[in-house]
PDB file of C-alpha atoms in Angstrom:
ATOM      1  CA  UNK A 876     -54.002 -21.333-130.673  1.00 48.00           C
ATOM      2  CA  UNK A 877     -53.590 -21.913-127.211  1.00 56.00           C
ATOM      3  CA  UNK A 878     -53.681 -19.315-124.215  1.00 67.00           C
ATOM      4  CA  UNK A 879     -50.179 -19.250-122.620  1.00 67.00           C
ATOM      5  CA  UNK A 880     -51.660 -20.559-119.139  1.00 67.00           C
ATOM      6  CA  UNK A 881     -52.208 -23.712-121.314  1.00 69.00           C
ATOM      7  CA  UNK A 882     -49.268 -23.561-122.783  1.00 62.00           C
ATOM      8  CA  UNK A 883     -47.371 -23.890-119.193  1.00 59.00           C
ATOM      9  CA  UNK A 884     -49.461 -26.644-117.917  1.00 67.00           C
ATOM     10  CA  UNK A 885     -48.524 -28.722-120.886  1.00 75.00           C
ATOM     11  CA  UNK A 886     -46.257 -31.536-120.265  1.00 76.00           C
ATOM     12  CA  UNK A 887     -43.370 -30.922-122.413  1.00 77.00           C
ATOM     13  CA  UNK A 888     -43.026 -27.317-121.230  1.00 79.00           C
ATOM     14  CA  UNK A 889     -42.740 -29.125-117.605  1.00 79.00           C
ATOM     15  CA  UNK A 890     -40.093 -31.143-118.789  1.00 81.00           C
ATOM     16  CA  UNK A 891     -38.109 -28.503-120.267  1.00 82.00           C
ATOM     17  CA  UNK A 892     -37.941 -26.781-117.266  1.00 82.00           C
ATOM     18  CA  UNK A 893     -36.835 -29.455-114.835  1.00 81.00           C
ATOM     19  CA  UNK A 894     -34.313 -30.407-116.989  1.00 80.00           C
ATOM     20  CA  UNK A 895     -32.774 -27.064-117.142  1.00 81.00           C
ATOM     21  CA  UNK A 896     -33.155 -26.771-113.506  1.00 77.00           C
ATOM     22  CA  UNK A 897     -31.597 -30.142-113.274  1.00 76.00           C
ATOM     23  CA  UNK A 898     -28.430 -28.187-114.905  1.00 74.00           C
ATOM     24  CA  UNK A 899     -28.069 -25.327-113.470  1.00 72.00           C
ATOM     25  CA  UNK A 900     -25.883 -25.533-110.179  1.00 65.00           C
ATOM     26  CA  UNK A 901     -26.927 -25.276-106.795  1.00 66.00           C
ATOM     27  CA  UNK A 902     -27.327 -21.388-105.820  1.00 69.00           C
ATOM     28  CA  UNK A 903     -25.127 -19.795-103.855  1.00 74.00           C
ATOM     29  CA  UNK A 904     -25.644 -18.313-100.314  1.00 82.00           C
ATOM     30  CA  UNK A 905     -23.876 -15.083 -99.417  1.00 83.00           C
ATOM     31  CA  UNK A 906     -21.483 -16.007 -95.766  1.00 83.00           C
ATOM     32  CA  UNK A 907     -23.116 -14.589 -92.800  1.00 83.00           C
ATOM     33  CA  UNK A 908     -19.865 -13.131 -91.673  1.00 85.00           C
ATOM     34  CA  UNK A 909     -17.265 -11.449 -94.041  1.00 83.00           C
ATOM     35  CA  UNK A 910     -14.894 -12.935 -92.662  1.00 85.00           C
ATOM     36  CA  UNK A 911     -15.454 -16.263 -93.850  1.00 85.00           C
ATOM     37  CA  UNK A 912     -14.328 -15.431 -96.952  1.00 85.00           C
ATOM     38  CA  UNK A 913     -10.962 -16.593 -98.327  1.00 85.00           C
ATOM     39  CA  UNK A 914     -10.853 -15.517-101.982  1.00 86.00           C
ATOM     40  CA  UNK A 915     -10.864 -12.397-103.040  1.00 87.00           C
ATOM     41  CA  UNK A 916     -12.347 -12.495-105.997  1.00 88.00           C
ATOM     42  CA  UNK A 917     -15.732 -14.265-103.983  1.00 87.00           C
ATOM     43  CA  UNK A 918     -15.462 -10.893-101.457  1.00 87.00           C
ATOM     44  CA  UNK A 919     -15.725  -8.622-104.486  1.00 89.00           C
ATOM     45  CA  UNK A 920     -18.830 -10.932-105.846  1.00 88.00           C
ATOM     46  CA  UNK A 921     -20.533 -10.460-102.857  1.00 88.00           C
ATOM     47  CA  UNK A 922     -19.878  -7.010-102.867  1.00 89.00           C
ATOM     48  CA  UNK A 923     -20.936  -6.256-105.818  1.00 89.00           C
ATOM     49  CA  UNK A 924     -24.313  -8.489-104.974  1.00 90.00           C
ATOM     50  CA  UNK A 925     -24.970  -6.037-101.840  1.00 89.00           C
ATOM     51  CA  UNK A 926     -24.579  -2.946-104.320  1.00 90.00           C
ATOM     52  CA  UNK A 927     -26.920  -4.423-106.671  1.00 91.00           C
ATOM     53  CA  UNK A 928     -29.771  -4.582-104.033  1.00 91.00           C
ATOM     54  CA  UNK A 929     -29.136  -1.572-102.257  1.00 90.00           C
ATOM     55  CA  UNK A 930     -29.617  -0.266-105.822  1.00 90.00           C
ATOM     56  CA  UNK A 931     -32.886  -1.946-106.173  1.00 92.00           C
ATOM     57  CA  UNK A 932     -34.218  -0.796-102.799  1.00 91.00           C
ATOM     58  CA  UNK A 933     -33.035   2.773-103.272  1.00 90.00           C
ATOM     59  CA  UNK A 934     -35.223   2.979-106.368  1.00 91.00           C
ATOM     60  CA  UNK A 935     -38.097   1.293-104.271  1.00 91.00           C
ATOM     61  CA  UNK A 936     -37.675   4.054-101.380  1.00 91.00           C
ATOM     62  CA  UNK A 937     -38.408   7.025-104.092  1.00 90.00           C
ATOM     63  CA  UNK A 938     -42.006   6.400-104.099  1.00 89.00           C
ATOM     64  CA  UNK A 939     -43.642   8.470-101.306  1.00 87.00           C
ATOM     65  CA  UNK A 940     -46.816   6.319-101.694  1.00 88.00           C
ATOM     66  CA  UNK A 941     -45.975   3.373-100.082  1.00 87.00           C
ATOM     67  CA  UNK A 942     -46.430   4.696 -96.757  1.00 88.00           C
ATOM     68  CA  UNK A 943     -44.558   5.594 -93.512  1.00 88.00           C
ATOM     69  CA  UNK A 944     -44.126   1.760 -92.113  1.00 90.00           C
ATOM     70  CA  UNK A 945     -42.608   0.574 -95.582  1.00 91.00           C
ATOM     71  CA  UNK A 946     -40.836   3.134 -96.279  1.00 91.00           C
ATOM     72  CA  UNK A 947     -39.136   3.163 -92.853  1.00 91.00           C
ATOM     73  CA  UNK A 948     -38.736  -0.389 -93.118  1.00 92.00           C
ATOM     74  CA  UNK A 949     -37.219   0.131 -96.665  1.00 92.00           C
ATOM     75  CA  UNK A 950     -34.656   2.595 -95.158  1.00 91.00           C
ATOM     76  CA  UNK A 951     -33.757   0.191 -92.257  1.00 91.00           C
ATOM     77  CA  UNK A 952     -33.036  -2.515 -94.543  1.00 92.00           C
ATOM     78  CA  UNK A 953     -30.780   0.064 -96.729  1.00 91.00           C
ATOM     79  CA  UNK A 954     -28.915   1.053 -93.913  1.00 90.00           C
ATOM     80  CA  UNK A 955     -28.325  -2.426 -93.205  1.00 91.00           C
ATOM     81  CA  UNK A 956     -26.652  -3.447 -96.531  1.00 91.00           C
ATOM     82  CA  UNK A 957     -24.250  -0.603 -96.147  1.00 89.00           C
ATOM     83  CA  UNK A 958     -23.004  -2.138 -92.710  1.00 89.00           C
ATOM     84  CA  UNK A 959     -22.626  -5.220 -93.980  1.00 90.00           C
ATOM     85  CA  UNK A 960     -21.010  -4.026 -97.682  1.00 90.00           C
ATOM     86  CA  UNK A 961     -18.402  -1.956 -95.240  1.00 88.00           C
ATOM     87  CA  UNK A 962     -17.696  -5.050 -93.511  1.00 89.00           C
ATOM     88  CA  UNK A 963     -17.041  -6.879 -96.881  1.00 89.00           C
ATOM     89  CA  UNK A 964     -14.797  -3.427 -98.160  1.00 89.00           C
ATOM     90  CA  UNK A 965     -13.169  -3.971 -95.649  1.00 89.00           C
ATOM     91  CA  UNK A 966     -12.342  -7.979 -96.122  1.00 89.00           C
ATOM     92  CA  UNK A 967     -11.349  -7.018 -99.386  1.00 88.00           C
ATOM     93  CA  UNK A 968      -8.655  -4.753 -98.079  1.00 88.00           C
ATOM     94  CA  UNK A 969      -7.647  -7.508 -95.525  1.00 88.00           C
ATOM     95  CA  UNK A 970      -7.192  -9.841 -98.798  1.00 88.00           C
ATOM     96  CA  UNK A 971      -5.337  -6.945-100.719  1.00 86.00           C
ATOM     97  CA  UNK A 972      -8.325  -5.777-102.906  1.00 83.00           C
ATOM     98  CA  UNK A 973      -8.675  -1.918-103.338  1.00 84.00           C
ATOM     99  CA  UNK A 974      -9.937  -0.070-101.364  1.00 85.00           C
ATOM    100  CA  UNK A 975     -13.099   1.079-102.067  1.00 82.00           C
ATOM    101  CA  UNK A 976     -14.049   3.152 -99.114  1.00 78.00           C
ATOM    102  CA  UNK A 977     -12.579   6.008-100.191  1.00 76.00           C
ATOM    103  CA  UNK A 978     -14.801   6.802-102.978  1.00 71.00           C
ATOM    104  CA  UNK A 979     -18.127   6.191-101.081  1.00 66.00           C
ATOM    105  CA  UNK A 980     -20.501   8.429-101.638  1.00 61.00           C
ATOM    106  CA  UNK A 981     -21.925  10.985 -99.012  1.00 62.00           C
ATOM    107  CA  UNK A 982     -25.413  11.965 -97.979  1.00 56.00           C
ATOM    108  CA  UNK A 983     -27.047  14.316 -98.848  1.00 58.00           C
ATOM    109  CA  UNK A 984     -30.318  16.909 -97.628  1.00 55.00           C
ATOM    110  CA  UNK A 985     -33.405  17.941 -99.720  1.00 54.00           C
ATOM    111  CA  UNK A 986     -31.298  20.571-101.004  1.00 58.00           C
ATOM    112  CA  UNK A 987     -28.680  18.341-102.705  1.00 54.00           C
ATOM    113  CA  UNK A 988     -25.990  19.193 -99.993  1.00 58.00           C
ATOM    114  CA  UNK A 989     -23.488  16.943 -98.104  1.00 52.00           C
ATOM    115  CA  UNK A 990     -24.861  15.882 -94.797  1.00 53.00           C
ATOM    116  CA  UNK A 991     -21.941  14.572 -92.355  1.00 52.00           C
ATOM    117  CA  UNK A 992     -24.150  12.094 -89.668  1.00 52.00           C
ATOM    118  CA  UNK A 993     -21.397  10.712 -87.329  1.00 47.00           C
ATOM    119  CA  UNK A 994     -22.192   7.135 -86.179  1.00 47.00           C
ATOM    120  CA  UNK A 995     -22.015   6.719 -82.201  1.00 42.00           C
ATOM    121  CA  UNK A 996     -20.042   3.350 -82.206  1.00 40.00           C
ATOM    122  CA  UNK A 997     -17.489   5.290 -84.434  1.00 42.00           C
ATOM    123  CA  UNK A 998     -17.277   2.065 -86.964  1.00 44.00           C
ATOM    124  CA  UNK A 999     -18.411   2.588 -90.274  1.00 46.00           C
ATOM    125  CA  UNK A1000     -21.004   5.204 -91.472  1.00 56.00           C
ATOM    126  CA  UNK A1001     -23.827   6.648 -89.442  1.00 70.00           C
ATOM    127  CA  UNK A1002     -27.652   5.664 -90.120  1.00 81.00           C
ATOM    128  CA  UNK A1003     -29.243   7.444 -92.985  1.00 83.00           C
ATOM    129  CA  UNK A1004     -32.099   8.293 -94.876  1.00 84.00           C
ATOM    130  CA  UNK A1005     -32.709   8.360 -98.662  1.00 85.00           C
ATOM    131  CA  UNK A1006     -35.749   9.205-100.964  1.00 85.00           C
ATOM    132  CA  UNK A1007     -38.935   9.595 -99.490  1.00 87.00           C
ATOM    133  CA  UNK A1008     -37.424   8.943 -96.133  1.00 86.00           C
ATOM    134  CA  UNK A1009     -35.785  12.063 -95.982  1.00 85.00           C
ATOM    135  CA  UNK A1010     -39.615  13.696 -95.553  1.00 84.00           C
ATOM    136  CA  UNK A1011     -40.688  11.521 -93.084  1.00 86.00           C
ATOM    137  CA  UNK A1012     -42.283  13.204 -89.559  1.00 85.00           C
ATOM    138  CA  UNK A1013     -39.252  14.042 -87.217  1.00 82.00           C
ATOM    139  CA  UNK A1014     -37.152  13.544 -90.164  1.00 80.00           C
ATOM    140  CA  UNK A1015     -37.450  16.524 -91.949  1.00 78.00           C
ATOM    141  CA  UNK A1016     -36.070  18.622 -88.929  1.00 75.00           C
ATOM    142  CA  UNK A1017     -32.984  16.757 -88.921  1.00 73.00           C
ATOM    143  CA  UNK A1018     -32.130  18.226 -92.665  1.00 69.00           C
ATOM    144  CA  UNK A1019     -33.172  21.787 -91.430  1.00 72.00           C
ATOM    145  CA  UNK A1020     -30.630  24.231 -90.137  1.00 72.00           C
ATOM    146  CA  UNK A1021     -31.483  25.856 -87.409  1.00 73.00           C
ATOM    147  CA  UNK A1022     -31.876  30.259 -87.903  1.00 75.00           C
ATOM    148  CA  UNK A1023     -28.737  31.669 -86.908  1.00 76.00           C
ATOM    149  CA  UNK A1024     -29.724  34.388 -83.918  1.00 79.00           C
ATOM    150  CA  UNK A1025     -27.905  36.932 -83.806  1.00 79.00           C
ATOM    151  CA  UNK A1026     -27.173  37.536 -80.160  1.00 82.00           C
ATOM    152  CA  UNK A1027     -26.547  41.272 -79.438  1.00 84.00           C
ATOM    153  CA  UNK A1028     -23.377  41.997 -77.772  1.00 84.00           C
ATOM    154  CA  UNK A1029     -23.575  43.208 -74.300  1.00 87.00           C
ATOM    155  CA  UNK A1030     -20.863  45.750 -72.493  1.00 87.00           C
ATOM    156  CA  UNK A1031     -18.901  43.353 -71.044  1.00 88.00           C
ATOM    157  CA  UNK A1032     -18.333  41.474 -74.503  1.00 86.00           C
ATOM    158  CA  UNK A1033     -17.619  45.157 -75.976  1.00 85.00           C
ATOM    159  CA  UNK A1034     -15.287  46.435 -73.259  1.00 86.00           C
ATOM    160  CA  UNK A1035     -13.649  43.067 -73.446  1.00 86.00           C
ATOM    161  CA  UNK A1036     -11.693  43.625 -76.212  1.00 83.00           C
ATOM    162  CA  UNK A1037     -10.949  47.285 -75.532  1.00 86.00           C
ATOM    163  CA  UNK A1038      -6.592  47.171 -74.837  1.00 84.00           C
ATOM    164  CA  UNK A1039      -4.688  49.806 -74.504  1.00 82.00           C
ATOM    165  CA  UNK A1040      -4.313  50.320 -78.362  1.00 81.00           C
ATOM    166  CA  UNK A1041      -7.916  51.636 -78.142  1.00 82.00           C
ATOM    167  CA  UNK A1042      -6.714  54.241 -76.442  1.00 82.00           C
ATOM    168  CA  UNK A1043      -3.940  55.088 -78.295  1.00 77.00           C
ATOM    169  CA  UNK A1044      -1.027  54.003 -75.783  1.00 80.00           C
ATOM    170  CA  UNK A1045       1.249  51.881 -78.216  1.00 77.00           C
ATOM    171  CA  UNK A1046       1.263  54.088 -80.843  1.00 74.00           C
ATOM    172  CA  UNK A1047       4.954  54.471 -80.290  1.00 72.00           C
ATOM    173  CA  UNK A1048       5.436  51.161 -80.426  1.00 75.00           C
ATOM    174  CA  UNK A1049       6.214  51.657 -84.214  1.00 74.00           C
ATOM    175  CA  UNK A1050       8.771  53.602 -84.185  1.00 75.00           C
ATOM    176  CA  UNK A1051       7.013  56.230 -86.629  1.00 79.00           C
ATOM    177  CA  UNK A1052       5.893  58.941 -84.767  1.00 77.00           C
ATOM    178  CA  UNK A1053       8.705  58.869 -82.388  1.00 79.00           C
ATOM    179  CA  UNK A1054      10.897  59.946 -86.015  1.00 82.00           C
ATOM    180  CA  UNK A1055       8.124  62.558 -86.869  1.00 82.00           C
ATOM    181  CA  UNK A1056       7.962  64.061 -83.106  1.00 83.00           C
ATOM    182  CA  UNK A1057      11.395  63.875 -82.441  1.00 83.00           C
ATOM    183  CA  UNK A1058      12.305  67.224 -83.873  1.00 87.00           C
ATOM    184  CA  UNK A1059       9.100  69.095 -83.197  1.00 88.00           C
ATOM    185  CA  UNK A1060       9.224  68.571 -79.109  1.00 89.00           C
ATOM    186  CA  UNK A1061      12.842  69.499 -79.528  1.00 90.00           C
ATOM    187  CA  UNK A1062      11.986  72.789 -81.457  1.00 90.00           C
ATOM    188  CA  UNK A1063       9.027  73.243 -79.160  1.00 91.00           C
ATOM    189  CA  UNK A1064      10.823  72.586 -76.081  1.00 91.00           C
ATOM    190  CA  UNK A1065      13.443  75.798 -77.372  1.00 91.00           C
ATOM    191  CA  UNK A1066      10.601  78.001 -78.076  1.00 91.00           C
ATOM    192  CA  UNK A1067       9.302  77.493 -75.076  1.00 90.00           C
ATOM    193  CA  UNK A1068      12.503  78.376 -73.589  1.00 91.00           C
ATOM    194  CA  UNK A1069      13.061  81.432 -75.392  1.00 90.00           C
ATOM    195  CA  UNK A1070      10.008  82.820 -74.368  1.00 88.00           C
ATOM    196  CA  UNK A1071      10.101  82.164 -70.804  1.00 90.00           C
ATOM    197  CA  UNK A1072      13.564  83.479 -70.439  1.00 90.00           C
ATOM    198  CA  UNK A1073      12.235  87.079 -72.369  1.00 87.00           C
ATOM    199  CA  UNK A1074       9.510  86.748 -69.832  1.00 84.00           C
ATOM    200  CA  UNK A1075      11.264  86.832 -67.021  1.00 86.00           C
ATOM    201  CA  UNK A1076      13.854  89.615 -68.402  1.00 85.00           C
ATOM    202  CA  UNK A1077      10.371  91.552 -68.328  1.00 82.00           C
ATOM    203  CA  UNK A1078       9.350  91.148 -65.175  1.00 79.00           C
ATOM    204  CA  UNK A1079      12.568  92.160 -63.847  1.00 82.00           C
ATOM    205  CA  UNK A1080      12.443  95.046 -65.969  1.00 80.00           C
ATOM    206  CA  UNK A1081       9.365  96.178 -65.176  1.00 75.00           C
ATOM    207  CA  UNK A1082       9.573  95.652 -61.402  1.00 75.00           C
ATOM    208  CA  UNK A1083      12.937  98.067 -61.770  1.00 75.00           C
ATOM    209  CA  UNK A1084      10.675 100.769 -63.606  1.00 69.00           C
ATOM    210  CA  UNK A1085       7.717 100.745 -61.263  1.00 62.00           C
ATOM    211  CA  UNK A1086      10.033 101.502 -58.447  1.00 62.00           C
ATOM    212  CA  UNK A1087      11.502 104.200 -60.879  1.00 62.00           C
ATOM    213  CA  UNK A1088       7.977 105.161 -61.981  1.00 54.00           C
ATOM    214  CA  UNK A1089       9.192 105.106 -65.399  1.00 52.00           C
ATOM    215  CA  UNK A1090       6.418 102.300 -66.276  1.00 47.00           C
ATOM    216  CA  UNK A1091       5.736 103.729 -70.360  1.00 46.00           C
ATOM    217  CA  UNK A1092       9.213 103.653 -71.644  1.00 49.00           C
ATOM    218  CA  UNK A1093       9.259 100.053 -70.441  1.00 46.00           C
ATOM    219  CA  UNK A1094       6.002  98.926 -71.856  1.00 48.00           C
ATOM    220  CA  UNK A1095       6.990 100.661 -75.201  1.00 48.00           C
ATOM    221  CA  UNK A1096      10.333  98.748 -75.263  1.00 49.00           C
ATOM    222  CA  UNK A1097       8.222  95.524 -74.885  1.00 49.00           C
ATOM    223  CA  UNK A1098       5.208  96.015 -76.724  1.00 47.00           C
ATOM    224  CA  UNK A1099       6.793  93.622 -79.544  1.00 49.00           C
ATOM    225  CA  UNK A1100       7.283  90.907 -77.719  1.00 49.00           C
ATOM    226  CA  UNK A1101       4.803  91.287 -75.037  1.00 48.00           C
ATOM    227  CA  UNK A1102       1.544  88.995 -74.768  1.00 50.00           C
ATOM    228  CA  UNK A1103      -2.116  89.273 -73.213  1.00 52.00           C
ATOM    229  CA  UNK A1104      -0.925  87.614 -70.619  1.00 53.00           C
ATOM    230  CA  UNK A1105       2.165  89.151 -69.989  1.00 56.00           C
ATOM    231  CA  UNK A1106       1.050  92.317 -69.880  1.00 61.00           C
ATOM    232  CA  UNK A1107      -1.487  91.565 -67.635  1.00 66.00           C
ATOM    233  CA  UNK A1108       1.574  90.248 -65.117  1.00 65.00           C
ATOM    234  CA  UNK A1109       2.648  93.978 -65.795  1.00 65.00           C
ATOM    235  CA  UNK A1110      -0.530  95.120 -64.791  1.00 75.00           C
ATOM    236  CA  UNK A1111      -0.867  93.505 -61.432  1.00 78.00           C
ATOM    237  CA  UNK A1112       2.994  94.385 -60.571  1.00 76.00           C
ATOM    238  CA  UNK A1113       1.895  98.091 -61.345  1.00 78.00           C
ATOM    239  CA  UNK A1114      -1.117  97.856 -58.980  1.00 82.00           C
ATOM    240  CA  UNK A1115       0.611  95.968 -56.083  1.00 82.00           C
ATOM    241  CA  UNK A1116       3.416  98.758 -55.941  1.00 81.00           C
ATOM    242  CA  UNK A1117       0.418 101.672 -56.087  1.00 82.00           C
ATOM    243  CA  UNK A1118      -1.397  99.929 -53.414  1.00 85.00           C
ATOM    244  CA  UNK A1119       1.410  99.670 -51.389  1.00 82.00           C
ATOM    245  CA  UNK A1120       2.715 103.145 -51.511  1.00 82.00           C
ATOM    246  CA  UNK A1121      -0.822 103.831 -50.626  1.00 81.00           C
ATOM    247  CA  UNK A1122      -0.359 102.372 -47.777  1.00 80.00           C
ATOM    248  CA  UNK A1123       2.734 103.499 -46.793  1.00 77.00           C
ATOM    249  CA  UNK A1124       1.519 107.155 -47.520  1.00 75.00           C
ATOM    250  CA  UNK A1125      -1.866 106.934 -45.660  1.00 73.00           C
ATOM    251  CA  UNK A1126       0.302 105.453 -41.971  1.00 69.00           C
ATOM    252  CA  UNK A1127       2.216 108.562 -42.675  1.00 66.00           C
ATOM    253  CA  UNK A1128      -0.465 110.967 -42.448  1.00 62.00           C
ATOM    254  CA  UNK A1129      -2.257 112.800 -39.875  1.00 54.00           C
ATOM    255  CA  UNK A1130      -5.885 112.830 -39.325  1.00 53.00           C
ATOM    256  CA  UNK A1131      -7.041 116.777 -38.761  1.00 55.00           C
ATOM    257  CA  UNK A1132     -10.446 118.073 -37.633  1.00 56.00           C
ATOM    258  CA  UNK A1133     -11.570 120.743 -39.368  1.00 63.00           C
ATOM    259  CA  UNK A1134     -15.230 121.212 -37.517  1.00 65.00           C
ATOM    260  CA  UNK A1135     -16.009 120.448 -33.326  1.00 70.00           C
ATOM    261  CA  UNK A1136     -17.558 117.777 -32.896  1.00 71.00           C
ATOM    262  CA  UNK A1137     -20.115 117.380 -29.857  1.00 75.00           C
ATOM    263  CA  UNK A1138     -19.541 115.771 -26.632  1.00 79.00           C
ATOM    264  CA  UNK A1139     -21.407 113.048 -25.276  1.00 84.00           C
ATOM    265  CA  UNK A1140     -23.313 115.239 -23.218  1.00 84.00           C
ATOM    266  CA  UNK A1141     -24.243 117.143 -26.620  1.00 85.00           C
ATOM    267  CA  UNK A1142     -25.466 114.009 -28.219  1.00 86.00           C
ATOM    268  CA  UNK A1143     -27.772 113.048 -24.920  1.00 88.00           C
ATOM    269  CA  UNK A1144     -29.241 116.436 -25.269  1.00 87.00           C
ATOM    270  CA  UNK A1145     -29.775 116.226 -29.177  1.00 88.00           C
ATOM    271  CA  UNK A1146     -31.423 112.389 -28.904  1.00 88.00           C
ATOM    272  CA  UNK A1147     -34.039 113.509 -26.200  1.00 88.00           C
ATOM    273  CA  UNK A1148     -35.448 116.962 -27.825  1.00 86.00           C
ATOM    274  CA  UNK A1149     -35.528 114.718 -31.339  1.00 86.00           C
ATOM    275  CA  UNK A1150     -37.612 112.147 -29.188  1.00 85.00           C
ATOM    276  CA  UNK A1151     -39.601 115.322 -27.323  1.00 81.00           C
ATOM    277  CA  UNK A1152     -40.328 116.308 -30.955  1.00 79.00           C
ATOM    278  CA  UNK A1153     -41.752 113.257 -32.272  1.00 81.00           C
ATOM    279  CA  UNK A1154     -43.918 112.685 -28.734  1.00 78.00           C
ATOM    280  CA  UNK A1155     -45.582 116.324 -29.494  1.00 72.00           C
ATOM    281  CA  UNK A1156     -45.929 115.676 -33.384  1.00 72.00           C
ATOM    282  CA  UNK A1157     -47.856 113.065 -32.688  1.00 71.00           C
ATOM    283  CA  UNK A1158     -50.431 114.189 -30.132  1.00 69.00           C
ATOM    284  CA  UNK A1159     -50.504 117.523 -31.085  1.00 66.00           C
ATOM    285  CA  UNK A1160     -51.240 119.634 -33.716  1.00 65.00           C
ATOM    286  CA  UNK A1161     -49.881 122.003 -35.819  1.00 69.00           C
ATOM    287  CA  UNK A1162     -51.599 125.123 -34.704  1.00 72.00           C
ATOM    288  CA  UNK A1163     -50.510 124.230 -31.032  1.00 71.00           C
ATOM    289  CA  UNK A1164     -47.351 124.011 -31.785  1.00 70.00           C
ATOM    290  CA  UNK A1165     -47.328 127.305 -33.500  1.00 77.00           C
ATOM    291  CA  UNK A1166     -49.070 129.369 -30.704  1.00 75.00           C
ATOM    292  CA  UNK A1167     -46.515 127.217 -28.701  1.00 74.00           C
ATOM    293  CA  UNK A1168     -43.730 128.510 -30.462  1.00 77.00           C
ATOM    294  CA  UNK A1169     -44.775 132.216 -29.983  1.00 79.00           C
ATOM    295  CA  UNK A1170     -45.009 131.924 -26.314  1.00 75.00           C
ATOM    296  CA  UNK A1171     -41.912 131.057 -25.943  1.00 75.00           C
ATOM    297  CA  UNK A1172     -40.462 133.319 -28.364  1.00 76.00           C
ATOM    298  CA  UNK A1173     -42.220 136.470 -26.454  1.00 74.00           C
ATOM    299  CA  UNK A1174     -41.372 134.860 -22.996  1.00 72.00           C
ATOM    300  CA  UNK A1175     -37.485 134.475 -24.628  1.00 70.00           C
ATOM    301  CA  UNK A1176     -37.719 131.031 -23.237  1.00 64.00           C
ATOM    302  CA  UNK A1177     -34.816 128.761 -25.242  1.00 58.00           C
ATOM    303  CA  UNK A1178     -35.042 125.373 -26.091  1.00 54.00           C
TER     304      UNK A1178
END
């Protein structure tokens, strides 16, 4: 039997095929421009042409072995078809096709999540990357998201939103504790009355007794309703009135001398023999000064 190599160089094999060849229609070449195209049924042919090779280079562009060059190549090729199968989506719309833009499909990260990549020109999608391309160098850090750093606050950011709710100024704004302290600053505001008004009746009082010096019965009348601090206003009345009739009671008196006192000659006299006595205590001694003393005791000679 012969090999197949044979079998293709034979000459009725060669026939075959032109003659099938010689059938089959001329092939068709996709229009450079989409808008070209008049039937719509042709713009959803060549639609579905681009899809079928994007397909087939897709596939291709898994293989990390093929290299850097081909498989950026690859992905610029890729990107390609998908400008030029928007521009024929959107023909088809022009001819009243569906529309199949809104069901295209989004990219994606390593991570399987949707990656929105604007496009500059702001027609059509933006460039992308797929398989292998997606872990090219320079690529990889355009998937990445960048650490979130925390930035800590500083005091102008923190005083910045203190109001004057911070500090408790619109708390009557409500209308809630205005209801609640209603009442109590009214029943405070009467207590406080009450006991100013039995304060002063005191004071009155007791400036009336002091005068009378009838200060006990007074305090005994008030003890029930008097206060530390309002008997200590007591107090100081009591010792204001004693210190003035002090006063009054010292101007009235006299001042008497019960003992003479010594002139100034006296005093002259007195300051020299105390000086006289400390000039001889201290060159002398005490034996002269005795025998001194007894001379002038049996001479009667005074001092």
């Amino acid at each position: 039997m012969a090999r197949n190599e044979e079998k293709a160089q034979s000459m009725l094999n060669r026939f075959i095929t032109m003659k099938q060849e010689e059938k089959k229609k001329p092939k068709e070449r996709r229009p450079y421009l989409a808008s070209e195209c008049r039937d719509l049924n042709e713009a959803d042919k060549w639609r579905q042409q681009i899809m079928r090779e994007i397909g087939r280079k897709v596939a291709e562009i898994q293989n990390e072995g093929l290299g850097e060059h081909r498989l950026r190549d690859l992905n610029d090729e890729i990107n390609k078809l998908i400008r030029e199968k928007v521009h024929w989506e959107r023909r088809i719309v022009e001819l009243g096709g569906a529309n199949y833009a809104r069901s295209s499909a989004k990219m994606t990260d390593l991570e399987g999540n949707i990656v929105d990549v604007p496009n500059p020109s702001g027609r059509g999608p933006g460039y992308r990357y797929f398989g292998a391309a997606k872990k090219l160098p320079g690529v990889r850090e355009l998937f990445e998201k960048p650490p979130e750093l925390r930035k800590r606050r500083t005091r102008y950011d923190i005083y910045k939103r203190i109001d004057a709710s911070y500090y408790g100024y619109r708390d009557d704004e409500d209308g809630i504790l205005e209801k609640l302290e209603g009442p109590a600053e009214e029943k405070m505001r009467a207590e406080a009355l009450r006991e100013w008004m039995e304060m002063e009746e005191i004071k009155k009082a007791a400036k009336k007794e002091v005068k009378s010096g009838e200060v006990a019965s007074v305090v005994m009348n008030a003890k029930d309703i008097l206060f530390e601090e309002e008997e200590d206003v007591v107090e100081e009345e009591r010792r204001r009135q004693r210190e003035k009739e002090l006063e009054e009671e010292m101007e009235r008196r006299e001042f008497v001398v019960h003992v003479p006192l010594p002139d100034e000659k006296e005093i002259e006299r007195m300051v020299v023999e105390k000086k006289k006595m400390e000039l001889l205590s201290k060159y002398t001694s005490e034996n002269l000064l005795e025998e001194q003393e007894e001379a002038k005791s049996m001479l009667n000679i005074q001092h």
